[in-house]
């Protein structure tokens, strides 16, 4: 996944350089820097989903054979 992000960032930066659109060059540079520096939204642990503990006790279920 990091290689795909790096390739996408390089492609966006080169396309921006060819079109002389410096906003695209900056955006492509940021996209290329993210996989190189291993940063992103989940690198700081902010994507963690909080889970609730199950405090309910399970009950034994009795089954009855039906004919």
Coordinates of C-alpha atoms in Angstrom, one line a residue:
X1 CA 0.0 0.0 0.0
X2 CA 2.9 2.4 0.7
X3 CA 4.3 1.8 -2.7
X4 CA 1.0 2.6 -4.3
X5 CA 0.8 5.8 -2.3
X6 CA 4.3 6.7 -3.3
X7 CA 3.7 6.1 -6.9
X8 CA 0.5 8.1 -6.8
X9 CA 2.2 11.0 -5.2
X10 CA 5.0 11.0 -7.7
X11 CA 2.5 10.8 -10.6
X12 CA 0.5 13.7 -9.2
X13 CA 3.7 15.8 -8.6
X14 CA 5.0 15.1 -12.1
X15 CA 1.6 15.9 -13.7
X16 CA 1.5 19.1 -11.7
X17 CA 5.0 20.0 -12.8
X18 CA 4.1 19.4 -16.5
X19 CA 0.9 21.5 -16.1
X20 CA 2.8 24.1 -14.1
X21 CA 0.2 23.8 -11.4
X22 CA 2.2 24.3 -8.2
X23 CA -0.8 23.3 -6.0
X24 CA -0.7 19.8 -7.6
X25 CA 3.1 19.7 -7.2
X26 CA 2.7 20.4 -3.5
X27 CA -0.1 17.9 -3.1
X28 CA 1.9 15.3 -4.9
X29 CA 4.9 16.0 -2.7
X30 CA 2.8 15.6 0.4
X31 CA 1.3 12.3 -0.9
X32 CA 4.9 11.1 -1.8
X33 CA 6.2 12.1 1.6
X34 CA 3.6 10.3 3.6
X35 CA 4.7 6.7 2.7
X36 CA 8.4 7.7 2.9
X37 CA 8.1 9.1 6.4
X38 CA 5.5 6.5 7.4
X39 CA 3.0 9.1 8.5
X40 CA -0.7 9.3 8.0
X41 CA -4.0 9.3 9.8
X42 CA -3.4 6.0 11.5
X43 CA 0.3 6.3 12.3
X44 CA -0.5 8.1 15.6
X45 CA -3.1 5.5 16.7
X46 CA -6.0 7.9 16.2
X47 CA -7.9 5.4 14.2
X48 CA -8.5 3.1 17.1
X49 CA -12.1 2.1 17.7
X50 CA -13.2 2.0 21.2
X51 CA -14.9 -1.2 22.3
X52 CA -17.3 -1.8 25.1
X53 CA -16.7 -4.7 27.4
X54 CA -19.4 -7.2 27.6
X55 CA -20.6 -7.4 31.2
X56 CA -23.5 -9.6 30.5
X57 CA -23.1 -13.2 31.6
X58 CA -24.0 -15.9 29.2
X59 CA -26.8 -18.3 30.1
X60 CA -26.7 -22.0 29.3
X61 CA -29.3 -22.8 26.6
X62 CA -31.1 -26.1 26.8
X63 CA -32.2 -27.7 23.6
X64 CA -35.1 -29.9 23.1
X65 CA -35.4 -32.5 20.4
X66 CA -38.4 -32.0 18.1
X67 CA -39.7 -34.9 16.1

